[in-house]
Tab-separated table of C-alpha atoms and ligand atoms in Angstrom:
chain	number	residue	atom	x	y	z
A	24	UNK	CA	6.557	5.394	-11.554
A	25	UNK	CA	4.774	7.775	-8.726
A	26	UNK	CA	6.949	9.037	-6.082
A	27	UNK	CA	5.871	9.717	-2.554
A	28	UNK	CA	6.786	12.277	-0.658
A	29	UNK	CA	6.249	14.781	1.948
A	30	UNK	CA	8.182	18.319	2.911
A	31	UNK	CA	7.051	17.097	6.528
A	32	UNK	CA	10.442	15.024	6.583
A	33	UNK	CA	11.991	18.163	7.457
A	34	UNK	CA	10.444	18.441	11.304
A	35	UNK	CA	13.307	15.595	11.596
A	36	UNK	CA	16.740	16.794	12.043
A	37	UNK	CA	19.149	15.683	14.668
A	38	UNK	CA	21.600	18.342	15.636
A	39	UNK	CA	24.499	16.106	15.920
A	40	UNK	CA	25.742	12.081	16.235
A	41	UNK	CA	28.504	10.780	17.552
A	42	UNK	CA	30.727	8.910	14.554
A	43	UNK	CA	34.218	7.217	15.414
A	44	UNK	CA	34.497	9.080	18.506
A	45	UNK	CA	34.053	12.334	17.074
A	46	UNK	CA	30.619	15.034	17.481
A	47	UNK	CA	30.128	15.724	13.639
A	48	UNK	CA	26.587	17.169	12.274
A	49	UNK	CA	23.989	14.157	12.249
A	50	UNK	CA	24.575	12.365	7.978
A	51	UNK	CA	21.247	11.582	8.232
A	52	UNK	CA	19.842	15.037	7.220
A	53	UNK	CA	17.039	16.336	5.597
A	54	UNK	CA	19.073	17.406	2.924
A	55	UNK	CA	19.541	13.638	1.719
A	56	UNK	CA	15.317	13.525	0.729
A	57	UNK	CA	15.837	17.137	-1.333
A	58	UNK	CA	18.570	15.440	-3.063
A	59	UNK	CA	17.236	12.690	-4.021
A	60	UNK	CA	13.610	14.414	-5.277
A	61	UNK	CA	15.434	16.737	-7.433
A	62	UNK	CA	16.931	13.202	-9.390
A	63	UNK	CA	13.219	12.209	-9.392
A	64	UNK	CA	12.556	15.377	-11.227
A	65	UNK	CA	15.540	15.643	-13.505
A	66	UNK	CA	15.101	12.344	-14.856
A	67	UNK	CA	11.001	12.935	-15.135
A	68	UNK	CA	10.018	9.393	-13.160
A	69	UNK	CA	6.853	10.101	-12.763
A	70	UNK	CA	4.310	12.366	-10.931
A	71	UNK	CA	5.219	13.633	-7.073
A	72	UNK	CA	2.532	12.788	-4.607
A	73	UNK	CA	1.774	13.946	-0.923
A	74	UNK	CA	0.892	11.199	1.376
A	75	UNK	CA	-2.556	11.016	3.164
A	76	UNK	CA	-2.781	11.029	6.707
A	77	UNK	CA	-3.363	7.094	7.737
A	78	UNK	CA	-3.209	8.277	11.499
A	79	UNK	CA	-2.183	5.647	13.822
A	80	UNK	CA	-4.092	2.029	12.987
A	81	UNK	CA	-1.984	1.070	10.534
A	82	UNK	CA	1.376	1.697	12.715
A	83	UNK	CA	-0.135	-0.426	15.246
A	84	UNK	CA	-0.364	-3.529	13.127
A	85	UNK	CA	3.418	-3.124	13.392
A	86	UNK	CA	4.621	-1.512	16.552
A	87	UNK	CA	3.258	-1.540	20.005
A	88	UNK	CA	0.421	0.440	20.906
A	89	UNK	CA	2.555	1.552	24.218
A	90	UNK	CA	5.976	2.186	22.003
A	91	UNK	CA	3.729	4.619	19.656
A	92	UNK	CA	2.436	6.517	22.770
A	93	UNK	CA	6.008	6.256	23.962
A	94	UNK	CA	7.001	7.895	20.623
A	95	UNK	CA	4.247	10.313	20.512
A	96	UNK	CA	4.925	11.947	24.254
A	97	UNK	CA	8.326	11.968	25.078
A	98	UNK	CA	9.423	15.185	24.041
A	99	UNK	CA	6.200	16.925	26.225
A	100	UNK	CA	7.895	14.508	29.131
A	101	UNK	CA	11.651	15.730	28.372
A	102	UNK	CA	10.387	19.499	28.750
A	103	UNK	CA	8.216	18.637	31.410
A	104	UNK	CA	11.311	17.335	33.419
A	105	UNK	CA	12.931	21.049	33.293
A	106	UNK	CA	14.711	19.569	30.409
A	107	UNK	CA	15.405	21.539	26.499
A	108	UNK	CA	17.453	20.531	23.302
A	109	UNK	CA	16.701	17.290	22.216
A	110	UNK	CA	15.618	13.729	23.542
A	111	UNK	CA	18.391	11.277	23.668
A	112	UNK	CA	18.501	8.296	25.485
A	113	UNK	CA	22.302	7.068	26.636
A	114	UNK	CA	22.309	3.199	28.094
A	115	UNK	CA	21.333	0.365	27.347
A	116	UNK	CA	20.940	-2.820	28.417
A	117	UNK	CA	24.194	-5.793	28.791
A	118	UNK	CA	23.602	-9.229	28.525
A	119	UNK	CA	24.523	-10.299	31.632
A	120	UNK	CA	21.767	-8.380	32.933
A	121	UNK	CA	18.245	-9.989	34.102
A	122	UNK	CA	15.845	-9.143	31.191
A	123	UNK	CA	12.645	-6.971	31.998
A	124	UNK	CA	9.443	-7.603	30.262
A	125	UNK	CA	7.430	-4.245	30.795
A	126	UNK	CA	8.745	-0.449	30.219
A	127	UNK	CA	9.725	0.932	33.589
A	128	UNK	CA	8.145	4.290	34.474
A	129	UNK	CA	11.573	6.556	34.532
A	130	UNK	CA	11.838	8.569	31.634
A	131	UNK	CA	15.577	7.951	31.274
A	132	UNK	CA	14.670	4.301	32.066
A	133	UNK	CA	12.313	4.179	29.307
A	134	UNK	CA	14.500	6.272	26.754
A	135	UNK	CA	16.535	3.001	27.174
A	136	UNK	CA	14.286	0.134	27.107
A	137	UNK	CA	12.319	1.896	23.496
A	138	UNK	CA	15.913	2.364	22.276
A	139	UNK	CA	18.850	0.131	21.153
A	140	UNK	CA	21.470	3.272	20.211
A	141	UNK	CA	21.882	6.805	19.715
A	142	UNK	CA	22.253	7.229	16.471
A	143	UNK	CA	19.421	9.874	16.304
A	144	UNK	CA	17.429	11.977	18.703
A	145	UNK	CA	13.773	12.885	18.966
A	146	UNK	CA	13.404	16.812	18.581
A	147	UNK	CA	10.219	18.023	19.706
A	148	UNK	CA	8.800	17.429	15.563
A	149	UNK	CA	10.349	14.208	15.008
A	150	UNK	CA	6.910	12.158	15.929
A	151	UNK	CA	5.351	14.174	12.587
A	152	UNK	CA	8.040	13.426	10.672
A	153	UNK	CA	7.928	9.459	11.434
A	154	UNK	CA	4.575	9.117	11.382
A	155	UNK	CA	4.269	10.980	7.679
A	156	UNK	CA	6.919	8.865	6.681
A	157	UNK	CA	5.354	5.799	7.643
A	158	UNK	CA	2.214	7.863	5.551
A	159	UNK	CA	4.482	7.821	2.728
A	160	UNK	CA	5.201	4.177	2.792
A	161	UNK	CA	1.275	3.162	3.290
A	162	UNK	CA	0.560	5.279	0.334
A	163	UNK	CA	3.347	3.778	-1.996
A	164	UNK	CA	1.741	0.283	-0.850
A	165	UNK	CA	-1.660	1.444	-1.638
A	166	UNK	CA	-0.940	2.739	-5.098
A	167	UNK	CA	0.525	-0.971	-5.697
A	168	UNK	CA	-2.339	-2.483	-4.249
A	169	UNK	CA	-4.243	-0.137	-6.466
A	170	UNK	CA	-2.490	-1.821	-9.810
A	171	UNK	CA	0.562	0.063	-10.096
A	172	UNK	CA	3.391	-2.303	-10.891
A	173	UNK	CA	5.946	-0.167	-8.934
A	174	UNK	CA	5.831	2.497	-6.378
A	175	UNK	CA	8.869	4.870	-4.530
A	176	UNK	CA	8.446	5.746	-1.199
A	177	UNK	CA	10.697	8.814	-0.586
A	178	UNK	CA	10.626	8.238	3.046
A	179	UNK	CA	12.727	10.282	5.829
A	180	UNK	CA	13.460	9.531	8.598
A	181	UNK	CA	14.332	5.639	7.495
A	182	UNK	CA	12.782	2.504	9.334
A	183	UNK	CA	14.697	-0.727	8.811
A	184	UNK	CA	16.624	-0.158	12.190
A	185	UNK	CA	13.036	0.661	14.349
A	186	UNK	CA	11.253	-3.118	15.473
A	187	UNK	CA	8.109	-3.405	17.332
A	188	UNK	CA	8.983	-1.456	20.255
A	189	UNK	CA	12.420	0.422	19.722
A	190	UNK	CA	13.703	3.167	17.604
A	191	UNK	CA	17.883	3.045	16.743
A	192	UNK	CA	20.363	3.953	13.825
A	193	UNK	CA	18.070	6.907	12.764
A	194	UNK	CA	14.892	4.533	12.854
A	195	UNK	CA	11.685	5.213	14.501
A	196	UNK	CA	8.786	3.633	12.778
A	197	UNK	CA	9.658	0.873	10.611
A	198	UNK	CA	7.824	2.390	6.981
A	199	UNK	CA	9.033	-0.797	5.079
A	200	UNK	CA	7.236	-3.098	7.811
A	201	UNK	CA	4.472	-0.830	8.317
A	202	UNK	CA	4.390	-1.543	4.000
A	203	UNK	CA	4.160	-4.961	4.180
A	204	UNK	CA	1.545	-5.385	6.838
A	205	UNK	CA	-0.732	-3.610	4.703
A	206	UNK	CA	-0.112	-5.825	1.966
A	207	UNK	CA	-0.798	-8.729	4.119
A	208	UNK	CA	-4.197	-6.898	5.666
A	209	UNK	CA	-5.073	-6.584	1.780
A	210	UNK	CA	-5.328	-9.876	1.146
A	211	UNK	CA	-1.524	-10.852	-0.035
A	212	UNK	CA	-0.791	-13.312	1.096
A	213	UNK	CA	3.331	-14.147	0.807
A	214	UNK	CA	5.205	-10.715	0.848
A	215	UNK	CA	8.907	-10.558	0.472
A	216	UNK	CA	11.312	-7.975	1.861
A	217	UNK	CA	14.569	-7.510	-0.334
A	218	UNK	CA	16.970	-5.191	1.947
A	219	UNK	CA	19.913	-3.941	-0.355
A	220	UNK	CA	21.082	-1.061	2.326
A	221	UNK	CA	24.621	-1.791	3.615
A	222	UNK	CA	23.540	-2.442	7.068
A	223	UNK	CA	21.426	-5.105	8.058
A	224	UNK	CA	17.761	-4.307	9.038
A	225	UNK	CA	17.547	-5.877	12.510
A	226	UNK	CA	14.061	-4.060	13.046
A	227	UNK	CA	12.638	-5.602	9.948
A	228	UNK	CA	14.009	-9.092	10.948
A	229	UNK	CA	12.835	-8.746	14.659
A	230	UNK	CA	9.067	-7.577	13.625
A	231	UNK	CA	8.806	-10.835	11.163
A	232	UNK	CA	11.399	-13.345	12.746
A	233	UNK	CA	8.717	-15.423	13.319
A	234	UNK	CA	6.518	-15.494	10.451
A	235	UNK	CA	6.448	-17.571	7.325
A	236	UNK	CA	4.308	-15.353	5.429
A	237	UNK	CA	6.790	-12.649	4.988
A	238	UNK	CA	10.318	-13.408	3.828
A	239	UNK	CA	13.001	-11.172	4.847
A	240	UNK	CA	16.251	-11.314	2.728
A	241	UNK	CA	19.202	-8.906	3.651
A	242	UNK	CA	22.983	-8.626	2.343
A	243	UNK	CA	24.919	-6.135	4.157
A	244	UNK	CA	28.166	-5.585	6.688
A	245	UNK	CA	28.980	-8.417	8.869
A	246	UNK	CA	27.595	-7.328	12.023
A	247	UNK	CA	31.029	-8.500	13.823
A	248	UNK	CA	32.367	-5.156	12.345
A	249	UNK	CA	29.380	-3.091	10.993
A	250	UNK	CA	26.669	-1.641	13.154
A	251	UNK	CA	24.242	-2.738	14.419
A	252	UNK	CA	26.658	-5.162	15.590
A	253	UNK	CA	24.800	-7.404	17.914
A	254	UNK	CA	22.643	-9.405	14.678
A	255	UNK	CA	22.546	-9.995	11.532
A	256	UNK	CA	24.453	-13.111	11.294
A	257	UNK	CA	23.653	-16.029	8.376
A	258	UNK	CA	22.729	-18.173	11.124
A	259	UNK	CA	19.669	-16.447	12.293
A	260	UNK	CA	17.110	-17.769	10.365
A	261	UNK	CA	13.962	-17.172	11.733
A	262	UNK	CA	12.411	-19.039	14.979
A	263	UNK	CA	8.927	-20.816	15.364
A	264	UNK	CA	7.238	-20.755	11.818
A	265	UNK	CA	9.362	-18.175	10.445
A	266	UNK	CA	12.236	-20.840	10.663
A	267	UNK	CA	13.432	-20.670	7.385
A	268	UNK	CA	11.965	-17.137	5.934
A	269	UNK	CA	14.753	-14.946	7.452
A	270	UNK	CA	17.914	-14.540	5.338
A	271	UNK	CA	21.175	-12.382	6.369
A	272	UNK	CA	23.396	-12.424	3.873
A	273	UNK	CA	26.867	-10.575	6.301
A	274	UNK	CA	29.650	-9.312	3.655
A	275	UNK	CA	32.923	-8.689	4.855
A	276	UNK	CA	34.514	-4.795	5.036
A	277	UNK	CA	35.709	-3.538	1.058
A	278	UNK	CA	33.197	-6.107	-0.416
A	279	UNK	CA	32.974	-4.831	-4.039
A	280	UNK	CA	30.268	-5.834	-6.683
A	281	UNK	CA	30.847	-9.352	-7.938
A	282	UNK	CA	31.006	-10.788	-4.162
A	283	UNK	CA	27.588	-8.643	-3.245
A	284	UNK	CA	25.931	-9.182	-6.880
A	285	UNK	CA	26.492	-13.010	-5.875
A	286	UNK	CA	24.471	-12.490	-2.348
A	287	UNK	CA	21.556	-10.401	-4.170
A	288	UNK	CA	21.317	-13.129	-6.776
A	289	UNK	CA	20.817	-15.860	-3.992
A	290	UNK	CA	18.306	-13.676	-2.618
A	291	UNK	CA	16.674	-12.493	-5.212
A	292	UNK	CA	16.437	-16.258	-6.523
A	293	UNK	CA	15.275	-17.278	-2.695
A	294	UNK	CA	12.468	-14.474	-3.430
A	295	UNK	CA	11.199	-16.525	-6.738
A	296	UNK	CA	11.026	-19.515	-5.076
A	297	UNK	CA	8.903	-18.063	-1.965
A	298	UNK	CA	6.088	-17.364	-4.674
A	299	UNK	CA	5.566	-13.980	-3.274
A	300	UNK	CA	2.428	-11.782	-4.143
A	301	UNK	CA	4.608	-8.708	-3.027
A	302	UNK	CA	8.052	-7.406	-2.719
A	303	UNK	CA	9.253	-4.540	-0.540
A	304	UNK	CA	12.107	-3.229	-1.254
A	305	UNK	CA	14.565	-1.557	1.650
A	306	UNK	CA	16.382	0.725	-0.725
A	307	UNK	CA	19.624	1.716	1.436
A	308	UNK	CA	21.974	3.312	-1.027
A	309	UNK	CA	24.773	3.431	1.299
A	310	UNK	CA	26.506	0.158	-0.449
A	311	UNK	CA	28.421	3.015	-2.594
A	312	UNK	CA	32.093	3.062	-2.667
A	313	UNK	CA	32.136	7.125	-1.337
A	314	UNK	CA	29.727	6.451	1.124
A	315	UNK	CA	31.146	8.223	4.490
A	316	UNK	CA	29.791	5.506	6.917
A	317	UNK	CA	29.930	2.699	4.877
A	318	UNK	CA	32.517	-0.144	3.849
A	319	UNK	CA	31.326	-1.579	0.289
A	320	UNK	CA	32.522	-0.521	-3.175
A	321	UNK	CA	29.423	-0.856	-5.184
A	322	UNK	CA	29.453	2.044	-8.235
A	323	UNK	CA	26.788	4.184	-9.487
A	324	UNK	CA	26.111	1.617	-12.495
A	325	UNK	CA	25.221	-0.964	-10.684
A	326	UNK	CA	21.897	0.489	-8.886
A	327	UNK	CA	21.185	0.406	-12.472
A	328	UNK	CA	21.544	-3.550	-12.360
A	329	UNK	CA	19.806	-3.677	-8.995
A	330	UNK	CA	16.766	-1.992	-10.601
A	331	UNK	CA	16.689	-4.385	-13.569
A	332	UNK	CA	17.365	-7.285	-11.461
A	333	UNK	CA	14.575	-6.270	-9.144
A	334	UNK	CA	12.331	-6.040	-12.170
A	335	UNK	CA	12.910	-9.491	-13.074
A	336	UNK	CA	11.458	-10.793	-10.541
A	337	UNK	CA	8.159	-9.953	-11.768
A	338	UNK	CA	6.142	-8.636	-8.575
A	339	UNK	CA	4.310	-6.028	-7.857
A	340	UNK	CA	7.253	-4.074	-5.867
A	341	UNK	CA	7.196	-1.147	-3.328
A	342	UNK	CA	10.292	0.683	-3.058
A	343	UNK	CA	11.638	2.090	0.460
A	344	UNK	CA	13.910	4.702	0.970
A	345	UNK	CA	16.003	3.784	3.620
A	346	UNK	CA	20.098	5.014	3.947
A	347	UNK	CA	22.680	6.618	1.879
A	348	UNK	CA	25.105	9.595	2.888
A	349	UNK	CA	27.200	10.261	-0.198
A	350	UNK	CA	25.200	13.493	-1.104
A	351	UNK	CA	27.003	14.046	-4.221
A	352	UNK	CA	25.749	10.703	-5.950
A	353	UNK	CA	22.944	9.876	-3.695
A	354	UNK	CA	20.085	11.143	-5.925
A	355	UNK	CA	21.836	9.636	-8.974
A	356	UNK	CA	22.328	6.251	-7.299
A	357	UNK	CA	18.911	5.825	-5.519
A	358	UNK	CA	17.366	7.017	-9.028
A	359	UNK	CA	19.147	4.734	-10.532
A	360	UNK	CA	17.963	1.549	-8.898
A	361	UNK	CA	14.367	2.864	-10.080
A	362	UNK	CA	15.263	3.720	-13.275
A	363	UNK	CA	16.904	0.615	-14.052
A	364	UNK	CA	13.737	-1.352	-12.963
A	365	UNK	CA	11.666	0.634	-15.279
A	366	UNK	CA	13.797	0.224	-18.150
A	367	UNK	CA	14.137	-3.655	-17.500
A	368	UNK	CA	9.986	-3.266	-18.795
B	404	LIG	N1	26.411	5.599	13.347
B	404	LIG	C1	25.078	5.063	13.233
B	404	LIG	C2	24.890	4.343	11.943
B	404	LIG	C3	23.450	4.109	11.673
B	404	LIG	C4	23.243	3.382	10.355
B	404	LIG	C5	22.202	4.052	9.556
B	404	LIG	C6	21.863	3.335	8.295
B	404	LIG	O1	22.185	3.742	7.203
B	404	LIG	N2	21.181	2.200	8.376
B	404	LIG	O2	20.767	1.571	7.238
B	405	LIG	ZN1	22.314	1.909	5.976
């Protein structure tokens, strides 16, 4: 299997988050893509490639045109404002307010309306480092296209938080979407997404919500206790033509492999009956039972069964890297899932 990857991941790195109240160093570090290359290498996947640069088009078949330029200047705008460290916006819309339908000009006021959290800042690099990873995700869907049966996207920063026009819980361009739509402009025409991270990918369901030619299937904590909190529920299903193609599968806090296994399964057995020509795959690791964010119990063995069960589903398949914290068994477990698909030949 190739891997894809970049050293550019490293012009991202947050210098702090807030978690339960406390101001601990950011778990979404650069560290976590090191990690999990050096499993690539130990176990001898496959060869290590660097990205191309696919500059900006295919972004914009997924995110606005004015949320890229957004992403692209803000940091100039934050220091030309008299203002240093790093970008982060801090409120956000309530729902008893009137809704706006066009970014106001204030930069503070725009910080907000391109943002849903702050989970992660932008540092004056952290455009590079989205837009490569997004690179890294066109390039794993190219090599597919190009006949591979499987492809790893090793991609830092994550996306499955970011939708069309907002960046949140350490997402700023959304590689898995940005993966799909270039499976779609090549001609495939039904592309699945299969999200296994343990928090549901609201920008992935908000970029497709209303499509039927991409089916979106996620299983992770119920949003009435797991960010992102405000979606992710079984009952949002898709609107317009994409009624039916959107598929949250919540699980409730401590939910340990046979009650998760039993969500994939329905998914992955939704997926078969879809007939895709594709599958994404949003490969969160953060389902593990050490996981420092994170409420599920699955175990290192079964990303193994997650790769084989993946592989059964006979489709040319694009892996995602997406979350995982628990540095001492992330590379093992994220390896694992690809490991496990290979072996299921
Ligand atoms: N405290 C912010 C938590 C962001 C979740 C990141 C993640 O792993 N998403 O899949
Ligand atoms: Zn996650």
């Amino acid at each position: 299997m190739k891997t894809f990857y970049t050293a550019d991941h490293h012009l991202h790195h947050s210098g702090m988050e807030l978690s339960f109240g406390k101001i601990v160093e950011t778990f979404e570090k650069p560290e976590r893509a090191e990690i999990i290359l050096a499993r690539v290498k130990e176990v001898g996947l496959g060869p290590i490639l660097t990205p191309q640069d696919y500059e900006l088009a295919p972004i914009k078949r997924v995110h606005t045109p004015d949320y890229v330029d957004f992403l692209k200047g803000v940091y100039e705008e934050w220091q030309a404002a008299g203002r240093d460290g790093e970008v982060w916006p801090y409120s956000w819309r309530h729902r008893s307010m009137p809704p706006i339908d066009k970014a106001p000009s204030g930069l503070d006021a725009r910080l907000s309306y391109y943002s849903f959290d702050m989970a992660g800042s932008i540092t004056a690099t952290t455009w590079q480092a989205a837009k490569r990873a997004a690179d890294t995700a066109l390039a794993g869907a190219d090599a597919v296209l190009g006949g591979e049966r499987t492809a790893f996207s090793l991609c830092r920063p994550p996306g499955h938080h970011a939708g069309r026009d907002f960046f949140g819980g350490y997402c700023y361009l959304n590689n898995a979407a940005i993966a799909v739509q270039r499976f779609r402009d090549a001609g495939r025409s039904r592309v699945a997404v299969l999200d296994v991270d343990y928090h549901h990918g609201n920008g992935t369901q908000e970029i497709f919500y209303d499509r039927a030619d991409v089916l979106v299937a996620s299983m992770h904590g119920d949003p009435d206790f797991e960010f992102p909190f405000h979606l992710g529920y079984a009952r949002e299903r898709g609107e317009g033509a994409g009624e039916g193609f959107n598929l949250n599968y919540p699980l409730p806090s401590g939910t340990q492999w046979p009650e998760w296994s039993a969500a994939f399964e329905d998914a992955c057995r939704r997926i078969e009956a879809f007939d895709a020509q594709a599958l994404v795959v949003s490969l969160g690791v953060d389902t593990y039972k050490e996981d420092p964010i994170s409420q599920f119990k699955l175990d290192t063995p079964h990303f193994s069964e997650i790769g084989a069960r993946i592989a059964a589903l006979d489709l040319p398949t694009l892996f995602v890297m997406e979350g995982g914290y628990a540095i001492g068994a992330l590379g093992v477990n994220a390896v694992n899932v690809l490991t496990g698909f290979e072996q299921a030949g």
